[in-house]
Coordinates of C-alpha atoms in Angstrom, one line a residue:
M1 CA -25.8 -14.4 -18.4
S2 CA -25.1 -15.0 -14.7
R3 CA -22.6 -12.7 -13.1
P4 CA -20.5 -13.7 -10.1
F5 CA -22.1 -12.3 -7.0
V6 CA -19.8 -10.9 -4.4
T7 CA -21.5 -10.8 -1.0
V8 CA -21.0 -8.0 1.5
S9 CA -19.2 -10.3 3.9
R10 CA -16.7 -11.2 1.3
S11 CA -15.9 -7.7 0.4
R12 CA -15.7 -6.7 4.0
S13 CA -13.3 -9.7 4.5
E14 CA -11.1 -8.5 1.7
A15 CA -11.1 -5.0 3.2
V16 CA -9.9 -6.4 6.5
Q17 CA -7.2 -8.5 4.7
F18 CA -6.1 -5.3 2.8
R19 CA -5.7 -3.4 6.1
A20 CA -3.9 -6.2 7.8
I21 CA -1.4 -6.4 4.9
L22 CA -1.0 -2.6 5.0
A23 CA -0.3 -2.7 8.7
A24 CA 2.3 -5.5 8.3
T25 CA 4.1 -4.0 5.3
Y26 CA 4.0 -0.3 6.3
P27 CA 7.0 -0.5 8.7
V28 CA 9.1 -2.1 5.9
F29 CA 8.3 0.6 3.5
L30 CA 8.9 3.2 6.2
V31 CA 12.4 2.0 6.7
A32 CA 12.8 2.0 2.9
A33 CA 11.6 5.6 2.6
L34 CA 13.9 6.7 5.4
L35 CA 16.9 5.0 3.8
Q36 CA 15.9 6.6 0.5
R37 CA 15.9 10.1 2.1
L38 CA 19.3 9.5 3.8
R39 CA 20.9 8.3 0.6
P40 CA 23.0 11.0 -1.1
G41 CA 22.0 11.8 -4.6
P42 CA 19.9 14.2 -6.7
A43 CA 16.7 15.4 -5.1
A44 CA 13.4 14.1 -6.6
L45 CA 11.6 16.4 -9.0
G46 CA 8.3 17.9 -8.0
P47 CA 6.7 18.3 -4.6
R48 CA 8.1 16.1 -1.8
R49 CA 5.9 14.1 0.5
S50 CA 6.7 13.4 4.1
V51 CA 8.5 10.2 4.8
F52 CA 5.3 8.7 6.3
G53 CA 3.3 9.7 3.1
E54 CA 6.0 8.3 0.9
A55 CA 5.9 4.9 2.9
R56 CA 2.2 4.8 2.6
A57 CA 2.3 5.5 -1.2
M58 CA 4.8 2.8 -1.6
A59 CA 2.8 0.3 0.4
L60 CA -0.4 1.1 -1.5
S61 CA 1.2 0.7 -4.8
A62 CA 2.7 -2.7 -3.9
I63 CA -0.2 -4.4 -1.9
P64 CA -2.6 -4.9 -5.0
F65 CA -0.1 -7.5 -6.2
A66 CA -0.9 -9.6 -3.2
F67 CA -4.5 -9.9 -4.4
M68 CA -3.7 -10.8 -8.0
G69 CA -4.0 -14.3 -9.3

């Protein structure tokens, strides 16, 4: 009945890693969001976010895959 114990330093380290990956990938997703806005085609349904908000949402949805496995 022993549970794995996650120390505070480990969770803090993971938070730092998450922020570092977010900072590294955000510019890539920002360019992708800009290109997506400039592309002709039908407008997205629902409320639109800013380009920066869209890039952040894209990065936040992709980063967890780096921590899997």
